[in-house]
């Protein structure tokens, strides 16, 4: 490098010193260190504050917008959608979202996402707010501990969220009825849960439903709990009368299920996913289970009109059985029709009422034989079945078992199945018949004729007596003096009498005729009296030959 | 500027001494009688004066002046909302800012985006004119003018940066989106051209004409 | 010190040490990186939120078809400062140990050329204008980059004033001796 030639500086003007425009900045190595540290600080802070990136797969990106749609948990914003793009297989849409760092531990393997949009379902209309604010994605945090970054979103909001306390149970029914997902489950008319799903059984013969019962109602689900369809209005009309039941207005509209424990049961709570049958109505559901059923056949006189299947069999008013069917049989040998009534009796009910303490040990030994023995014993003591009218309004009949001590001795023949249970005719009917026949007979007695005859006989008797009396008086009054006179006369009369008492004397003939009449009358009376003595019923019934 | 030129008889110029200044490294070197020479220190090409300074600078300034028109006429930015479509030139943007109450910013944008480029072009024009004409009047002021021009040149990029940020951020489909207009492009061109013009202009040319010539 | 004729600034006495220059350059580099990593500002309007980095602004211009403008913005806010710092470090670090980096002259020439194209401070003001206009209808949250860019602006101008060509060459020459 060549040095520039030094000119003669004498001529050159001197530069004018001025203030430096720029003040010197005091700098040390601390500055970059500070900057680096601060920078590192910032970087770390930003990384921590950034949150977690996740991906959610949905079928469609409808209502979702990048940098706008929020992700909410319990309506608190915990993240935002950053980008939306179509998946590799073009079958779905993948949403890239950023979750706030303080919600990053929500991202576990059983966490669920769904889009909240306006929806109409059995549970009602939800998500209307999103019409105004725009859709958002809601999250249900799972309980797992495995972290996850890629999720498959739900297309419909879940009925049961993870933090909902309660248990699921399984119900079996013949058909779905008016139930659907979201239909309410009631306990004592309080909404206690929801139907969360249903499916046709593999065999196609019944429907399996899944219900979720919220806490604390799930503790009331025991082994003795019965579930029934409480949809709509339940109306029953039977020998007990008319009954109208409904759970709630919503259940009328959307169907519902109700449950309750059998009264008097103290069973413990059952684990989740226990199966229960779903009964069609409360009545059927709440019938206590019959562990023992004995089928019988009964034959009744009289009309079976008003007796229907399901009619109760009662013992002193207590239900101990049920009529299963009413049939018609043609007995070819006898050439007549028979009407067997198939009846189910639950001996347990009888036993259950009696058996407490000493008896229960005995009866528990062998249910079959002890049951037969019980029935044999009861029948021997006169237990019979009768058909009675339960409801005058509807004319419904039922079967009543009762003790008839003076009934004819009968036995249950256990060999023929189903065994025939002895019946008696209805007492009231007999009385009716008797009264009817008496009335008929009474109607046939010719009361007027008898009375007329009697009257005439009495009259003639009276006349006879009168005549006799007159005669006596005659004898007394007129005859006494007349006797003297008559004695005189008699002498005369004797002479007369002799004359009179001659064959054709009129007095003689008169007297004779009168006495004859008298004896005839007396005879008749005594004959009558005799007859009445012997056949007093003829007063009512008349003489044989008079009445048919 | 009321200062008077220093009463110097004739300050010795480096040129007269046969000195050259390396524009690259500011070394003072002695001239050699060669057509082209390099700086001994930094190996940059040495020129007595920037080659064709006047010509190039004039061309650039003219181009800048031409582009200044579309820069102000064409919209710099249009705001598209659901309901309407609004285009803004620099001037209308300033007015909008004024109306919405942020007048300091309005003033700032006005100065930076309208005044500054205009000043630059005018100043350069003056300088070029005086250089062409070899004018010797008010050379001090003109030199100061030039330094100012050099300094303020960059500030007219202000609005372009603002627009770029706005256009990038406001891209919300359901709300509004901002589209960059060709006015902005022209504006950028003006800035670049004037910047280059200031660089190609050899300010020593102002002083080349001696008052005694 | 002013020129007698035109009052232009003259050479200043060399006062800075090479270490200062390197330290400042390093700090500026860190700040530059920070400023470009994180968003300048986050905007929230109508439920939507958006943010952008320095480079993002340039890309926004590119996305709208103004590639040359995008390039200009990118150059003046990112590239020019970056080249400036890197070149500086490239030259100064060996100088500190008394050695010269290969291609030092070229590097220094590049430095001189690129220096006037660094407009970070103008950008800061431009960003301010943009913020004010945005704040009218949206919620603005300044990001990390905004503060670091402000610091970058100051750091860069300090660096520029320290590392004048004269100073650089003086350092360069100083190492020779």
PDB file of N, CA and C in Angstrom, chain A residues 358-432:
ATOM      1  N   UNK A 358     -92.304 -70.874  60.869  1.00  0.00           N
ATOM      2  CA  UNK A 358     -92.259 -72.346  60.901  1.00  0.00           C
ATOM      3  C   UNK A 358     -92.587 -72.951  59.557  1.00  0.00           C
ATOM      4  N   UNK A 359     -93.558 -72.381  58.881  1.00  0.00           N
ATOM      5  CA  UNK A 359     -94.020 -72.998  57.654  1.00  0.00           C
ATOM      6  C   UNK A 359     -92.984 -72.924  56.545  1.00  0.00           C
ATOM      7  N   UNK A 360     -92.309 -71.837  56.496  1.00  0.00           N
ATOM      8  CA  UNK A 360     -91.424 -71.607  55.346  1.00  0.00           C
ATOM      9  C   UNK A 360     -90.376 -72.689  55.221  1.00  0.00           C
ATOM     10  N   UNK A 361     -89.920 -73.189  56.351  1.00  0.00           N
ATOM     11  CA  UNK A 361     -88.905 -74.243  56.282  1.00  0.00           C
ATOM     12  C   UNK A 361     -89.473 -75.468  55.600  1.00  0.00           C
ATOM     13  N   UNK A 362     -90.642 -75.802  55.970  1.00  0.00           N
ATOM     14  CA  UNK A 362     -91.279 -76.998  55.415  1.00  0.00           C
ATOM     15  C   UNK A 362     -91.556 -76.824  53.931  1.00  0.00           C
ATOM     16  N   UNK A 363     -92.125 -75.691  53.590  1.00  0.00           N
ATOM     17  CA  UNK A 363     -92.552 -75.513  52.204  1.00  0.00           C
ATOM     18  C   UNK A 363     -91.361 -75.330  51.255  1.00  0.00           C
ATOM     19  N   UNK A 364     -90.266 -74.893  51.800  1.00  0.00           N
ATOM     20  CA  UNK A 364     -89.109 -74.692  50.921  1.00  0.00           C
ATOM     21  C   UNK A 364     -88.457 -76.008  50.527  1.00  0.00           C
ATOM     22  N   UNK A 365     -88.808 -77.052  51.239  1.00  0.00           N
ATOM     23  CA  UNK A 365     -88.136 -78.344  51.009  1.00  0.00           C
ATOM     24  C   UNK A 365     -88.256 -78.768  49.545  1.00  0.00           C
ATOM     25  N   UNK A 366     -89.487 -79.031  49.123  1.00  0.00           N
ATOM     26  CA  UNK A 366     -89.666 -79.411  47.730  1.00  0.00           C
ATOM     27  C   UNK A 366     -90.864 -78.658  47.205  1.00  0.00           C
ATOM     28  N   UNK A 367     -90.635 -77.670  46.440  1.00  0.00           N
ATOM     29  CA  UNK A 367     -91.731 -76.794  46.028  1.00  0.00           C
ATOM     30  C   UNK A 367     -92.826 -77.551  45.287  1.00  0.00           C
ATOM     31  N   UNK A 368     -92.408 -78.500  44.492  1.00  0.00           N
ATOM     32  CA  UNK A 368     -93.395 -79.200  43.666  1.00  0.00           C
ATOM     33  C   UNK A 368     -94.392 -79.956  44.520  1.00  0.00           C
ATOM     34  N   UNK A 369     -93.862 -80.847  45.290  1.00  0.00           N
ATOM     35  CA  UNK A 369     -94.775 -81.680  46.077  1.00  0.00           C
ATOM     36  C   UNK A 369     -95.454 -80.879  47.164  1.00  0.00           C
ATOM     37  N   UNK A 370     -94.716 -79.975  47.768  1.00  0.00           N
ATOM     38  CA  UNK A 370     -95.355 -79.227  48.847  1.00  0.00           C
ATOM     39  C   UNK A 370     -96.439 -78.325  48.282  1.00  0.00           C
ATOM     40  N   UNK A 371     -96.215 -77.868  47.068  1.00  0.00           N
ATOM     41  CA  UNK A 371     -97.249 -77.056  46.440  1.00  0.00           C
ATOM     42  C   UNK A 371     -98.501 -77.892  46.196  1.00  0.00           C
ATOM     43  N   UNK A 372     -98.275 -79.089  45.704  1.00  0.00           N
ATOM     44  CA  UNK A 372     -99.425 -79.962  45.449  1.00  0.00           C
ATOM     45  C   UNK A 372    -100.139 -80.317  46.728  1.00  0.00           C
ATOM     46  N   UNK A 373     -99.321 -80.535  47.707  1.00  0.00           N
ATOM     47  CA  UNK A 373     -99.908 -80.902  48.982  1.00  0.00           C
ATOM     48  C   UNK A 373    -100.749 -79.767  49.516  1.00  0.00           C
ATOM     49  N   UNK A 374    -100.265 -78.591  49.340  1.00  0.00           N
ATOM     50  CA  UNK A 374    -100.973 -77.413  49.823  1.00  0.00           C
ATOM     51  C   UNK A 374    -102.323 -77.309  49.127  1.00  0.00           C
ATOM     52  N   UNK A 375    -102.270 -77.470  47.818  1.00  0.00           N
ATOM     53  CA  UNK A 375    -103.506 -77.321  47.063  1.00  0.00           C
ATOM     54  C   UNK A 375    -104.466 -78.466  47.389  1.00  0.00           C
ATOM     55  N   UNK A 376    -103.901 -79.646  47.505  1.00  0.00           N
ATOM     56  CA  UNK A 376    -104.758 -80.777  47.881  1.00  0.00           C
ATOM     57  C   UNK A 376    -105.461 -80.500  49.189  1.00  0.00           C
ATOM     58  N   UNK A 377    -104.662 -80.002  50.105  1.00  0.00           N
ATOM     59  CA  UNK A 377    -105.227 -79.739  51.434  1.00  0.00           C
ATOM     60  C   UNK A 377    -106.315 -78.674  51.348  1.00  0.00           C
ATOM     61  N   UNK A 378    -106.057 -77.673  50.578  1.00  0.00           N
ATOM     62  CA  UNK A 378    -107.035 -76.597  50.467  1.00  0.00           C
ATOM     63  C   UNK A 378    -108.303 -77.101  49.776  1.00  0.00           C
ATOM     64  N   UNK A 379    -108.112 -77.865  48.738  1.00  0.00           N
ATOM     65  CA  UNK A 379    -109.282 -78.377  48.006  1.00  0.00           C
ATOM     66  C   UNK A 379    -110.093 -79.297  48.884  1.00  0.00           C
ATOM     67  N   UNK A 380    -109.351 -80.082  49.653  1.00  0.00           N
ATOM     68  CA  UNK A 380    -110.066 -80.989  50.554  1.00  0.00           C
ATOM     69  C   UNK A 380    -110.890 -80.211  51.559  1.00  0.00           C
ATOM     70  N   UNK A 381    -110.407 -79.038  51.897  1.00  0.00           N
ATOM     71  CA  UNK A 381    -111.162 -78.231  52.856  1.00  0.00           C
ATOM     72  C   UNK A 381    -112.216 -77.388  52.176  1.00  0.00           C
ATOM     73  N   UNK A 382    -112.335 -77.559  50.891  1.00  0.00           N
ATOM     74  CA  UNK A 382    -113.428 -76.875  50.214  1.00  0.00           C
ATOM     75  C   UNK A 382    -113.020 -75.722  49.330  1.00  0.00           C
ATOM     76  N   UNK A 383    -111.759 -75.623  48.993  1.00  0.00           N
ATOM     77  CA  UNK A 383    -111.371 -74.517  48.110  1.00  0.00           C
ATOM     78  C   UNK A 383    -111.899 -74.796  46.704  1.00  0.00           C
ATOM     79  N   UNK A 384    -112.712 -73.887  46.213  1.00  0.00           N
ATOM     80  CA  UNK A 384    -113.272 -74.037  44.888  1.00  0.00           C
ATOM     81  C   UNK A 384    -113.117 -72.737  44.116  1.00  0.00           C
ATOM     82  N   UNK A 385    -113.236 -72.889  42.838  1.00  0.00           N
ATOM     83  CA  UNK A 385    -113.168 -71.686  41.997  1.00  0.00           C
ATOM     84  C   UNK A 385    -114.559 -71.325  41.540  1.00  0.00           C
ATOM     85  N   UNK A 386    -114.814 -70.062  41.523  1.00  0.00           N
ATOM     86  CA  UNK A 386    -116.111 -69.555  41.097  1.00  0.00           C
ATOM     87  C   UNK A 386    -115.907 -68.417  40.137  1.00  0.00           C
ATOM     88  N   UNK A 387    -116.873 -68.263  39.273  1.00  0.00           N
ATOM     89  CA  UNK A 387    -116.796 -67.144  38.343  1.00  0.00           C
ATOM     90  C   UNK A 387    -117.641 -66.019  38.910  1.00  0.00           C
ATOM     91  N   UNK A 388    -117.029 -64.860  39.045  1.00  0.00           N
ATOM     92  CA  UNK A 388    -117.785 -63.757  39.627  1.00  0.00           C
ATOM     93  C   UNK A 388    -117.649 -62.511  38.760  1.00  0.00           C
ATOM     94  N   UNK A 389    -118.625 -61.670  38.922  1.00  0.00           N
ATOM     95  CA  UNK A 389    -118.581 -60.423  38.172  1.00  0.00           C
ATOM     96  C   UNK A 389    -117.751 -59.417  38.940  1.00  0.00           C
ATOM     97  N   UNK A 390    -116.714 -58.938  38.346  1.00  0.00           N
ATOM     98  CA  UNK A 390    -115.853 -57.999  39.067  1.00  0.00           C
ATOM     99  C   UNK A 390    -116.310 -56.571  38.879  1.00  0.00           C
ATOM    100  N   UNK A 391    -116.699 -56.277  37.701  1.00  0.00           N
ATOM    101  CA  UNK A 391    -116.976 -54.874  37.418  1.00  0.00           C
ATOM    102  C   UNK A 391    -118.337 -54.782  36.776  1.00  0.00           C
ATOM    103  N   UNK A 392    -119.252 -54.233  37.504  1.00  0.00           N
ATOM    104  CA  UNK A 392    -120.604 -54.144  36.971  1.00  0.00           C
ATOM    105  C   UNK A 392    -120.662 -53.227  35.765  1.00  0.00           C
ATOM    106  N   UNK A 393    -119.707 -52.281  35.727  1.00  0.00           N
ATOM    107  CA  UNK A 393    -119.694 -51.315  34.634  1.00  0.00           C
ATOM    108  C   UNK A 393    -119.393 -52.013  33.310  1.00  0.00           C
ATOM    109  N   UNK A 394    -118.349 -52.834  33.352  1.00  0.00           N
ATOM    110  CA  UNK A 394    -117.944 -53.459  32.103  1.00  0.00           C
ATOM    111  C   UNK A 394    -118.439 -54.888  31.982  1.00  0.00           C
ATOM    112  N   UNK A 395    -118.920 -55.403  33.086  1.00  0.00           N
ATOM    113  CA  UNK A 395    -119.349 -56.784  33.027  1.00  0.00           C
ATOM    114  C   UNK A 395    -118.197 -57.759  33.060  1.00  0.00           C
ATOM    115  N   UNK A 396    -117.017 -57.243  33.418  1.00  0.00           N
ATOM    116  CA  UNK A 396    -115.839 -58.104  33.444  1.00  0.00           C
ATOM    117  C   UNK A 396    -115.966 -59.121  34.567  1.00  0.00           C
ATOM    118  N   UNK A 397    -115.559 -60.325  34.224  1.00  0.00           N
ATOM    119  CA  UNK A 397    -115.626 -61.373  35.232  1.00  0.00           C
ATOM    120  C   UNK A 397    -114.228 -61.744  35.680  1.00  0.00           C
ATOM    121  N   UNK A 398    -114.162 -62.370  36.834  1.00  0.00           N
ATOM    122  CA  UNK A 398    -112.888 -62.896  37.296  1.00  0.00           C
ATOM    123  C   UNK A 398    -113.150 -64.194  38.036  1.00  0.00           C
ATOM    124  N   UNK A 399    -112.082 -64.848  38.372  1.00  0.00           N
ATOM    125  CA  UNK A 399    -112.226 -66.136  39.048  1.00  0.00           C
ATOM    126  C   UNK A 399    -111.920 -65.931  40.513  1.00  0.00           C
ATOM    127  N   UNK A 400    -112.812 -66.362  41.323  1.00  0.00           N
ATOM    128  CA  UNK A 400    -112.599 -66.219  42.764  1.00  0.00           C
ATOM    129  C   UNK A 400    -112.446 -67.611  43.374  1.00  0.00           C
ATOM    130  N   UNK A 401    -111.368 -67.740  44.143  1.00  0.00           N
ATOM    131  CA  UNK A 401    -111.187 -68.990  44.887  1.00  0.00           C
ATOM    132  C   UNK A 401    -111.703 -68.763  46.302  1.00  0.00           C
ATOM    133  N   UNK A 402    -112.468 -69.669  46.759  1.00  0.00           N
ATOM    134  CA  UNK A 402    -112.992 -69.483  48.107  1.00  0.00           C
ATOM    135  C   UNK A 402    -113.293 -70.849  48.730  1.00  0.00           C
ATOM    136  N   UNK A 403    -113.395 -70.811  50.047  1.00  0.00           N
ATOM    137  CA  UNK A 403    -113.674 -72.066  50.762  1.00  0.00           C
ATOM    138  C   UNK A 403    -115.173 -72.304  50.799  1.00  0.00           C
ATOM    139  N   UNK A 404    -115.577 -73.451  50.335  1.00  0.00           N
ATOM    140  CA  UNK A 404    -117.005 -73.854  50.410  1.00  0.00           C
ATOM    141  C   UNK A 404    -117.052 -75.151  51.206  1.00  0.00           C
ATOM    142  N   UNK A 405    -117.229 -75.035  52.474  1.00  0.00           N
ATOM    143  CA  UNK A 405    -117.120 -76.244  53.325  1.00  0.00           C
ATOM    144  C   UNK A 405    -118.130 -77.331  52.942  1.00  0.00           C
ATOM    145  N   UNK A 406    -119.300 -76.955  52.505  1.00  0.00           N
ATOM    146  CA  UNK A 406    -120.296 -77.996  52.217  1.00  0.00           C
ATOM    147  C   UNK A 406    -120.369 -78.304  50.728  1.00  0.00           C
ATOM    148  N   UNK A 407    -119.306 -77.935  50.037  1.00  0.00           N
ATOM    149  CA  UNK A 407    -119.299 -78.323  48.627  1.00  0.00           C
ATOM    150  C   UNK A 407    -119.059 -79.818  48.515  1.00  0.00           C
ATOM    151  N   UNK A 408    -119.380 -80.317  47.367  1.00  0.00           N
ATOM    152  CA  UNK A 408    -119.183 -81.744  47.165  1.00  0.00           C
ATOM    153  C   UNK A 408    -117.704 -82.047  47.172  1.00  0.00           C
ATOM    154  N   UNK A 409    -117.341 -83.165  47.682  1.00  0.00           N
ATOM    155  CA  UNK A 409    -115.917 -83.526  47.794  1.00  0.00           C
ATOM    156  C   UNK A 409    -115.342 -83.722  46.401  1.00  0.00           C
ATOM    157  N   UNK A 410    -114.243 -83.079  46.188  1.00  0.00           N
ATOM    158  CA  UNK A 410    -113.584 -83.224  44.884  1.00  0.00           C
ATOM    159  C   UNK A 410    -112.098 -83.310  45.106  1.00  0.00           C
ATOM    160  N   UNK A 411    -111.422 -83.746  44.065  1.00  0.00           N
ATOM    161  CA  UNK A 411    -109.965 -83.860  44.170  1.00  0.00           C
ATOM    162  C   UNK A 411    -109.334 -83.310  42.905  1.00  0.00           C
ATOM    163  N   UNK A 412    -108.120 -82.921  43.082  1.00  0.00           N
ATOM    164  CA  UNK A 412    -107.356 -82.509  41.897  1.00  0.00           C
ATOM    165  C   UNK A 412    -106.562 -83.712  41.416  1.00  0.00           C
ATOM    166  N   UNK A 413    -106.779 -84.066  40.182  1.00  0.00           N
ATOM    167  CA  UNK A 413    -106.051 -85.191  39.618  1.00  0.00           C
ATOM    168  C   UNK A 413    -104.799 -84.655  38.949  1.00  0.00           C
ATOM    169  N   UNK A 414    -103.697 -84.895  39.630  1.00  0.00           N
ATOM    170  CA  UNK A 414    -102.448 -84.309  39.151  1.00  0.00           C
ATOM    171  C   UNK A 414    -101.904 -85.054  37.936  1.00  0.00           C
ATOM    172  N   UNK A 415    -102.443 -86.199  37.647  1.00  0.00           N
ATOM    173  CA  UNK A 415    -101.894 -86.958  36.532  1.00  0.00           C
ATOM    174  C   UNK A 415    -102.192 -86.301  35.201  1.00  0.00           C
ATOM    175  N   UNK A 416    -103.437 -85.886  35.064  1.00  0.00           N
ATOM    176  CA  UNK A 416    -103.750 -85.265  33.797  1.00  0.00           C
ATOM    177  C   UNK A 416    -103.268 -83.817  33.816  1.00  0.00           C
ATOM    178  N   UNK A 417    -102.562 -83.495  32.795  1.00  0.00           N
ATOM    179  CA  UNK A 417    -102.026 -82.125  32.718  1.00  0.00           C
ATOM    180  C   UNK A 417    -102.713 -81.393  31.591  1.00  0.00           C
ATOM    181  N   UNK A 418    -103.198 -80.235  31.724  1.00  0.00           N
ATOM    182  CA  UNK A 418    -103.240 -79.537  33.002  1.00  0.00           C
ATOM    183  C   UNK A 418    -104.365 -80.082  33.875  1.00  0.00           C
ATOM    184  N   UNK A 419    -104.081 -80.050  35.142  1.00  0.00           N
ATOM    185  CA  UNK A 419    -105.058 -80.639  36.046  1.00  0.00           C
ATOM    186  C   UNK A 419    -106.308 -79.780  36.108  1.00  0.00           C
ATOM    187  N   UNK A 420    -107.416 -80.453  36.416  1.00  0.00           N
ATOM    188  CA  UNK A 420    -108.676 -79.725  36.492  1.00  0.00           C
ATOM    189  C   UNK A 420    -108.853 -79.244  37.916  1.00  0.00           C
ATOM    190  N   UNK A 421    -109.154 -78.021  38.048  1.00  0.00           N
ATOM    191  CA  UNK A 421    -109.387 -77.452  39.380  1.00  0.00           C
ATOM    192  C   UNK A 421    -110.893 -77.454  39.615  1.00  0.00           C
ATOM    193  N   UNK A 422    -111.291 -77.913  40.768  1.00  0.00           N
ATOM    194  CA  UNK A 422    -112.738 -78.019  41.020  1.00  0.00           C
ATOM    195  C   UNK A 422    -113.379 -76.656  41.112  1.00  0.00           C
ATOM    196  N   UNK A 423    -114.588 -76.605  40.586  1.00  0.00           N
ATOM    197  CA  UNK A 423    -115.320 -75.354  40.605  1.00  0.00           C
ATOM    198  C   UNK A 423    -116.679 -75.572  41.236  1.00  0.00           C
ATOM    199  N   UNK A 424    -117.285 -74.562  41.669  1.00  0.00           N
ATOM    200  CA  UNK A 424    -118.682 -74.623  42.113  1.00  0.00           C
ATOM    201  C   UNK A 424    -119.481 -73.632  41.298  1.00  0.00           C
ATOM    202  N   UNK A 425    -120.753 -73.953  41.285  1.00  0.00           N
ATOM    203  CA  UNK A 425    -121.616 -73.013  40.595  1.00  0.00           C
ATOM    204  C   UNK A 425    -121.732 -71.766  41.420  1.00  0.00           C
ATOM    205  N   UNK A 426    -122.133 -70.887  40.772  1.00  0.00           N
ATOM    206  CA  UNK A 426    -122.258 -69.606  41.435  1.00  0.00           C
ATOM    207  C   UNK A 426    -123.479 -69.610  42.343  1.00  0.00           C
ATOM    208  N   UNK A 427    -123.419 -69.469  43.676  1.00  0.00           N
ATOM    209  CA  UNK A 427    -124.504 -69.492  44.657  1.00  0.00           C
ATOM    210  C   UNK A 427    -125.623 -68.551  44.276  1.00  0.00           C
ATOM    211  N   UNK A 428    -125.358 -67.539  43.897  1.00  0.00           N
ATOM    212  CA  UNK A 428    -126.353 -66.534  43.525  1.00  0.00           C
ATOM    213  C   UNK A 428    -127.247 -67.058  42.411  1.00  0.00           C
ATOM    214  N   UNK A 429    -126.650 -67.763  41.532  1.00  0.00           N
ATOM    215  CA  UNK A 429    -127.426 -68.310  40.433  1.00  0.00           C
ATOM    216  C   UNK A 429    -128.458 -69.311  40.951  1.00  0.00           C
ATOM    217  N   UNK A 430    -127.996 -70.136  41.920  1.00  0.00           N
ATOM    218  CA  UNK A 430    -128.917 -71.143  42.456  1.00  0.00           C
ATOM    219  C   UNK A 430    -130.110 -70.484  43.104  1.00  0.00           C
ATOM    220  N   UNK A 431    -129.813 -69.531  43.882  1.00  0.00           N
ATOM    221  CA  UNK A 431    -130.917 -68.827  44.548  1.00  0.00           C
ATOM    222  C   UNK A 431    -131.829 -68.239  43.504  1.00  0.00           C
ATOM    223  N   UNK A 432    -131.228 -67.703  42.531  1.00  0.00           N
ATOM    224  CA  UNK A 432    -132.046 -67.133  41.463  1.00  0.00           C
ATOM    225  C   UNK A 432    -132.955 -68.191  40.860  1.00  0.00           C
TER     226      UNK A 432
END
